[in-house]
Tab-separated table of C-alpha atoms in Angstrom:
chain	number	residue	atom	x	y	z
A	479	MET	CA	0.000	0.000	0.000
A	480	ASP	CA	1.378	3.399	-1.005
A	481	ILE	CA	1.701	5.697	2.037
A	482	LYS	CA	1.285	8.709	-0.266
A	483	ASN	CA	-2.216	7.542	-1.156
A	484	LEU	CA	-3.130	7.347	2.528
A	485	ILE	CA	-1.768	10.856	3.159
A	486	THR	CA	-3.782	12.166	0.220
A	487	PHE	CA	-6.867	10.396	1.571
A	488	ILE	CA	-6.398	12.069	4.987
A	489	HIS	CA	-6.230	15.517	3.377
A	490	VAL	CA	-9.303	14.913	1.195
A	491	ALA	CA	-11.263	13.595	4.200
A	492	GLU	CA	-10.290	16.532	6.426
A	493	LYS	CA	-11.040	19.176	3.789
A	494	ASN	CA	-14.069	17.424	2.246
A	495	SER	CA	-12.626	18.490	-1.086
A	496	PHE	CA	-10.378	17.005	-3.774
A	497	THR	CA	-9.538	20.532	-4.950
A	498	LYS	CA	-8.437	21.819	-1.537
A	499	ALA	CA	-6.407	18.674	-0.872
A	500	ALA	CA	-4.680	19.026	-4.233
A	501	ARG	CA	-3.802	22.658	-3.449
A	502	ILE	CA	-2.302	21.733	-0.062
A	503	LEU	CA	-0.335	18.779	-1.443
A	504	GLY	CA	0.826	20.556	-4.587
A	505	TYR	CA	-0.790	17.950	-6.861
A	506	SER	CA	-3.217	18.311	-9.732
A	507	GLN	CA	-6.821	17.410	-8.955
A	508	SER	CA	-6.603	14.511	-11.398
A	509	THR	CA	-3.627	13.101	-9.459
A	510	VAL	CA	-5.576	13.267	-6.207
A	511	SER	CA	-8.579	11.560	-7.827
A	512	PHE	CA	-6.317	8.842	-9.224
A	513	GLN	CA	-4.684	8.205	-5.829
A	514	ILE	CA	-8.064	7.898	-4.104
A	515	LYS	CA	-9.269	5.541	-6.837
A	516	GLN	CA	-6.132	3.424	-6.387
A	517	LEU	CA	-6.760	3.217	-2.645
A	518	GLU	CA	-10.424	2.299	-3.120
A	519	THR	CA	-9.459	-0.426	-5.597
A	520	GLU	CA	-6.779	-1.815	-3.302
A	521	LEU	CA	-9.124	-1.876	-0.302
A	522	ASN	CA	-12.138	-2.967	-2.372
A	523	ALA	CA	-14.182	-0.257	-0.651
A	524	GLN	CA	-15.887	2.993	-1.540
A	525	LEU	CA	-14.368	5.661	0.698
A	526	PHE	CA	-16.432	8.691	-0.368
A	527	GLU	CA	-19.994	9.375	-1.401
A	528	ARG	CA	-20.093	11.849	-4.289
A	529	VAL	CA	-23.370	13.797	-4.609
A	530	ASN	CA	-23.884	17.060	-6.559
A	531	HIS	CA	-20.191	18.016	-6.537
A	532	THR	CA	-19.901	17.383	-2.795
A	533	ILE	CA	-18.173	14.498	-1.040
A	534	ALA	CA	-18.603	12.820	2.342
A	535	LEU	CA	-16.911	9.857	3.984
A	536	THR	CA	-18.755	6.548	3.861
A	537	GLU	CA	-18.866	4.346	6.953
A	538	GLN	CA	-15.954	2.348	5.517
A	539	GLY	CA	-14.173	5.622	4.784
A	540	ARG	CA	-14.414	6.668	8.429
A	541	ASP	CA	-12.905	3.336	9.484
A	542	VAL	CA	-10.058	3.736	6.996
A	543	LEU	CA	-9.428	7.306	8.185
A	544	ARG	CA	-8.766	6.099	11.739
A	545	TYR	CA	-6.215	3.581	10.465
A	546	ALA	CA	-4.700	6.135	8.074
A	547	HIS	CA	-4.060	8.542	10.968
A	548	GLN	CA	-2.379	5.771	12.966
A	549	ILE	CA	-0.207	4.719	10.015
A	550	SER	CA	0.778	8.334	9.325
A	551	LYS	CA	1.672	8.842	12.977
A	552	LEU	CA	3.801	5.678	13.116
A	553	THR	CA	5.534	6.578	9.834
A	554	GLN	CA	6.533	9.992	11.167
A	555	GLU	CA	7.757	8.475	14.431
A	556	LEU	CA	9.838	5.953	12.460
A	557	LYS	CA	11.425	8.734	10.407
A	558	ARG	CA	12.169	10.658	13.570
A	559	GLY	CA	13.809	7.617	15.171
A	560	MET	CA	16.027	7.036	12.129
A	561	GLN	CA	17.256	10.626	11.915
A	562	ASP	CA	20.380	11.903	13.613
A	563	ASP	CA	19.939	14.556	16.263
A	564	ARG	CA	19.683	17.955	14.648
A	565	GLU	CA	18.203	21.380	15.214
A	566	VAL	CA	14.511	21.277	16.092
A	567	ALA	CA	12.647	23.111	13.345
A	568	GLY	CA	9.170	23.332	11.864
A	569	HIS	CA	5.851	25.154	12.009
A	570	PHE	CA	3.355	24.877	14.871
A	571	ARG	CA	-0.258	26.097	15.099
A	572	LEU	CA	-1.691	26.800	18.556
A	573	ALA	CA	-5.312	27.880	19.116
A	574	VAL	CA	-5.921	29.959	22.258
A	575	PRO	CA	-8.510	32.402	23.626
A	576	ASP	CA	-7.633	36.106	23.346
A	577	SER	CA	-7.435	36.309	27.125
A	578	LEU	CA	-4.401	33.972	27.248
A	579	CYS	CA	-2.311	35.622	24.525
A	580	ASP	CA	-0.660	38.164	26.845
A	581	SER	CA	0.371	35.661	29.522
A	582	LEU	CA	1.558	33.189	26.899
A	583	LEU	CA	3.770	35.553	24.904
A	584	GLU	CA	4.530	38.664	26.954
A	585	GLU	CA	7.410	37.117	28.879
A	586	GLY	CA	9.566	34.152	27.979
A	587	PHE	CA	8.922	33.985	24.251
A	588	ALA	CA	12.170	35.814	23.388
A	589	ASP	CA	14.081	33.122	25.294
A	590	PHE	CA	12.104	30.394	23.509
A	591	ARG	CA	13.009	31.956	20.130
A	592	SER	CA	16.698	32.037	21.041
A	593	ARG	CA	16.581	28.340	22.012
A	594	TYR	CA	14.541	27.234	18.982
A	595	PRO	CA	15.204	29.643	16.101
A	596	GLY	CA	14.013	27.040	13.599
A	597	ILE	CA	10.456	26.895	15.003
A	598	THR	CA	7.782	29.206	13.618
A	599	LEU	CA	4.594	29.624	15.638
A	600	LYS	CA	1.107	30.627	14.528
A	601	ILE	CA	-1.256	31.737	17.305
A	602	ILE	CA	-4.945	31.379	16.389
A	603	ALA	CA	-7.083	33.449	18.782
A	604	THR	CA	-10.599	32.011	18.746
A	605	GLY	CA	-13.426	30.509	20.787
A	606	THR	CA	-13.519	27.021	22.283
A	607	GLU	CA	-15.944	25.514	19.757
A	608	GLU	CA	-13.796	26.690	16.851
A	609	MET	CA	-10.657	25.361	18.570
A	610	PHE	CA	-12.009	21.823	18.570
A	611	ARG	CA	-13.086	22.137	14.955
A	612	LEU	CA	-9.513	23.158	14.124
A	613	ILE	CA	-7.825	20.198	15.825
A	614	ASP	CA	-10.438	17.776	14.489
A	615	HIS	CA	-9.554	18.935	10.945
A	616	ASN	CA	-5.802	19.145	11.614
A	617	GLU	CA	-5.857	22.918	11.154
A	618	ALA	CA	-4.340	23.405	14.617
A	619	ASP	CA	-1.731	21.201	16.304
A	620	ALA	CA	-2.846	21.872	19.881
A	621	ILE	CA	-5.308	24.044	21.784
A	622	LEU	CA	-5.193	25.911	25.081
A	623	THR	CA	-8.717	26.384	26.431
A	624	LEU	CA	-10.172	28.530	29.196
A	625	ASP	CA	-13.673	27.155	29.617
A	626	ASN	CA	-15.657	24.510	31.476
A	627	HIS	CA	-13.906	21.184	32.049
A	628	ILE	CA	-13.633	19.165	28.842
A	629	TYR	CA	-12.989	15.434	28.703
A	630	ASN	CA	-13.175	13.337	25.563
A	631	THR	CA	-11.184	10.224	24.700
A	632	GLU	CA	-10.477	11.750	21.259
A	633	TYR	CA	-8.082	14.208	22.923
A	634	VAL	CA	-4.954	14.000	25.058
A	635	ILE	CA	-4.988	16.372	28.042
A	636	VAL	CA	-1.375	17.470	28.547
A	637	ARG	CA	-2.039	19.712	31.545
A	638	GLU	CA	-5.089	21.186	33.247
A	639	GLU	CA	-5.882	23.335	36.254
A	640	GLN	CA	-8.894	25.091	37.694
A	641	VAL	CA	-8.820	28.885	37.390
A	642	GLY	CA	-10.253	31.313	39.948
A	643	MET	CA	-12.621	33.996	38.602
A	644	HIS	CA	-13.949	37.202	40.180
A	645	PHE	CA	-15.874	40.322	39.347
A	646	VAL	CA	-13.427	43.179	39.919
A	647	ALA	CA	-13.889	46.930	40.305
A	648	ALA	CA	-11.983	50.030	41.392
A	649	PRO	CA	-11.654	50.087	45.213
A	650	ASP	CA	-13.852	53.201	45.481
A	651	HIS	CA	-16.745	51.561	43.638
A	652	PRO	CA	-19.880	51.580	45.868
A	653	LEU	CA	-20.287	47.785	45.665
A	654	CYS	CA	-16.802	47.229	47.096
A	655	SER	CA	-17.924	48.501	50.492
A	656	ARG	CA	-20.534	45.753	50.796
A	657	GLY	CA	-19.758	42.453	52.457
A	658	ARG	CA	-21.774	40.468	49.915
A	659	VAL	CA	-23.180	41.613	46.579
A	660	SER	CA	-26.397	40.217	45.103
A	661	VAL	CA	-26.419	39.349	41.420
A	662	ARG	CA	-29.477	41.546	40.832
A	663	ASP	CA	-27.646	44.575	42.205
A	664	LEU	CA	-24.538	43.705	40.211
A	665	VAL	CA	-26.216	43.624	36.783
A	666	GLN	CA	-27.403	47.228	37.183
A	667	GLU	CA	-23.790	48.496	36.975
A	668	ASP	CA	-21.611	49.373	33.969
A	669	PHE	CA	-19.413	46.541	32.683
A	670	VAL	CA	-16.293	46.154	30.519
A	671	LEU	CA	-16.074	42.539	29.323
A	672	THR	CA	-14.487	40.129	26.886
A	673	GLU	CA	-16.433	39.391	23.702
A	674	LYS	CA	-19.846	37.730	23.945
A	675	GLY	CA	-19.726	33.986	23.331
A	676	MET	CA	-16.038	33.622	24.255
A	677	SER	CA	-14.966	31.102	26.947
A	678	TYR	CA	-15.694	32.348	30.480
A	679	ARG	CA	-17.810	35.278	29.215
A	680	ARG	CA	-20.130	32.711	27.622
A	681	LEU	CA	-20.344	30.719	30.847
A	682	MET	CA	-21.071	33.887	32.831
A	683	ASP	CA	-23.866	34.852	30.417
A	684	GLU	CA	-25.343	31.346	30.603
A	685	LYS	CA	-25.326	31.467	34.411
A	686	LEU	CA	-27.085	34.851	34.368
A	687	ALA	CA	-29.596	33.689	31.751
A	688	ALA	CA	-30.557	30.786	34.039
A	689	MET	CA	-31.446	33.469	36.589
A	690	SER	CA	-33.388	35.481	33.943
A	691	LEU	CA	-30.728	38.209	34.065
A	692	GLU	CA	-28.458	39.809	31.485
A	693	ILE	CA	-25.544	42.242	31.342
A	694	GLN	CA	-25.232	44.840	28.580
A	695	PRO	CA	-21.572	45.952	28.743
A	696	VAL	CA	-20.446	49.455	27.800
A	697	LEU	CA	-17.349	47.901	26.152
A	698	GLU	CA	-16.409	44.473	24.790
A	699	MET	CA	-12.866	43.570	23.744
A	700	GLY	CA	-10.343	40.730	23.766
A	701	SER	CA	-7.436	42.257	25.711
A	702	THR	CA	-7.671	41.289	29.373
A	703	ARG	CA	-4.809	43.660	30.177
A	704	LEU	CA	-6.815	46.657	28.927
A	705	LEU	CA	-10.007	45.442	30.602
A	706	CYS	CA	-8.099	45.215	33.862
A	707	SER	CA	-6.789	48.764	33.387
A	708	LEU	CA	-10.246	50.142	32.536
A	709	ALA	CA	-11.785	48.509	35.605
A	710	GLU	CA	-8.990	50.049	37.698
A	711	GLN	CA	-9.833	53.472	36.228
A	712	GLY	CA	-13.460	53.067	37.262
A	713	VAL	CA	-14.901	52.741	33.750
A	714	GLY	CA	-16.847	49.638	34.777
A	715	ILE	CA	-16.829	46.277	36.523
A	716	SER	CA	-15.113	43.388	34.760
A	717	TYR	CA	-15.187	39.590	35.099
A	718	LEU	CA	-11.650	38.256	34.812
A	719	PRO	CA	-9.449	35.296	35.822
A	720	ASP	CA	-7.520	35.791	39.051
A	721	TYR	CA	-4.149	35.369	37.294
A	722	VAL	CA	-4.946	38.506	35.251
A	723	THR	CA	-5.881	40.704	38.225
A	724	ALA	CA	-3.640	39.269	40.983
A	725	LYS	CA	-1.048	42.068	40.944
A	726	GLU	CA	-3.634	44.883	40.887
A	727	VAL	CA	-5.642	43.281	43.708
A	728	GLU	CA	-2.515	42.711	45.819
A	729	GLU	CA	-1.446	46.347	45.356
A	730	GLY	CA	-4.941	47.620	46.198
A	731	ARG	CA	-5.661	49.024	42.745
A	732	LEU	CA	-8.566	46.625	42.189
A	733	SER	CA	-10.995	44.901	44.519
A	734	CYS	CA	-12.746	41.548	44.112
A	735	LEU	CA	-16.493	41.658	44.718
A	736	MET	CA	-17.791	39.027	47.101
A	737	MET	CA	-20.828	37.585	45.345
A	738	GLU	CA	-23.863	35.792	46.727
A	739	ASP	CA	-24.576	32.437	45.013
A	740	PHE	CA	-22.596	33.048	41.841
A	741	GLU	CA	-19.891	30.482	41.208
A	742	ILE	CA	-18.629	29.270	37.829
A	743	GLU	CA	-16.062	26.490	37.431
A	744	ILE	CA	-13.419	27.488	34.850
A	745	TRP	CA	-10.581	25.248	33.679
A	746	LYS	CA	-7.421	25.922	31.725
A	747	GLN	CA	-6.559	22.864	29.577
A	748	LEU	CA	-3.805	22.124	27.073
A	749	LEU	CA	-4.933	19.404	24.618
A	750	TYR	CA	-4.157	17.805	21.281
A	751	HIS	CA	-5.855	15.139	19.157
A	752	ARG	CA	-4.991	11.563	20.128
A	753	ASP	CA	-3.999	10.770	16.515
A	754	LYS	CA	-1.565	13.692	16.355
A	755	TRP	CA	2.110	12.808	16.097
A	756	VAL	CA	4.092	14.687	18.747
A	757	SER	CA	6.947	16.024	16.614
A	758	PRO	CA	10.085	17.593	18.155
A	759	GLN	CA	8.778	21.110	17.460
A	760	MET	CA	5.386	20.201	18.956
A	761	GLU	CA	7.055	18.827	22.080
A	762	SER	CA	9.113	22.022	22.422
A	763	VAL	CA	6.088	24.328	22.099
A	764	ILE	CA	4.028	22.194	24.494
A	765	ASN	CA	6.818	22.377	27.095
A	766	TYR	CA	6.909	26.152	26.637
A	767	CYS	CA	3.126	26.389	27.142
A	768	ILE	CA	3.334	24.280	30.287
A	769	GLY	CA	6.056	26.503	31.698
A	770	ARG	CA	4.184	29.722	30.911
A	771	GLU	CA	0.607	28.687	31.749
A	772	PHE	CA	0.977	25.947	34.358
A	773	GLY	CA	4.210	26.963	36.085
A	774	ALA	CA	5.970	23.636	35.566
A	775	LYS	CA	8.104	21.872	33.040
A	776	ALA	CA	6.955	18.725	31.266
């Protein structure tokens, strides 16, 4: 069996398109069609249903795709084992929420670049649902989530930890003088928040909706650093992870509001697809992420 045909099959299956697979692989569309036909003949199975210029995997095709991923992974591991030690190099795609970009890259990345000059990194800032679509279609190599706890046997959890969350405001805000703040009083105030539908903002909105309440923020944006600064200036209350606000709270520039009956469980998780081959560059980036986001080395 020609490994190239299996690799072509993986690309066609992930893109649901002969044309897109051909573009990625640098082949003509006729070459891709021929390779898929060869594979179908060799396996005596129809791998795709073709209806009105669209394609979809058959049941047999889905079975073959699982084996194809395993064969591809083992082939890459074999090549790695046969190669002499050399400079780690390659491209890596990491999907993260906007709110983690600062902590991930602000400090330490210059040192990482000096250690691994051959690695190029693409950061994809997006929501959790899109992250999983990306790794399922091999359009991201790993994801770093900040959401509710996710467990699925399709994914390898490299590291995870629960993250503390608080509503924060300038110390002179009227609500800061109260021992406990009711949610109904809270939602009457001005807010500066991350974008609607994104990670912990989505979970906060869902919790409020279950109480028939809603917040209409005066500002929505992705930068947690700026949101923290605006809350400190008294522009509005924000809802942020404790690791973002820890310094400001410790120095007395922000205060955490003590809420009545409003708790949301947020987890930070670093994951990749179980069929993904952990290349040297992937291992290096994962170790960097662990050091920056989980405070430990792999």
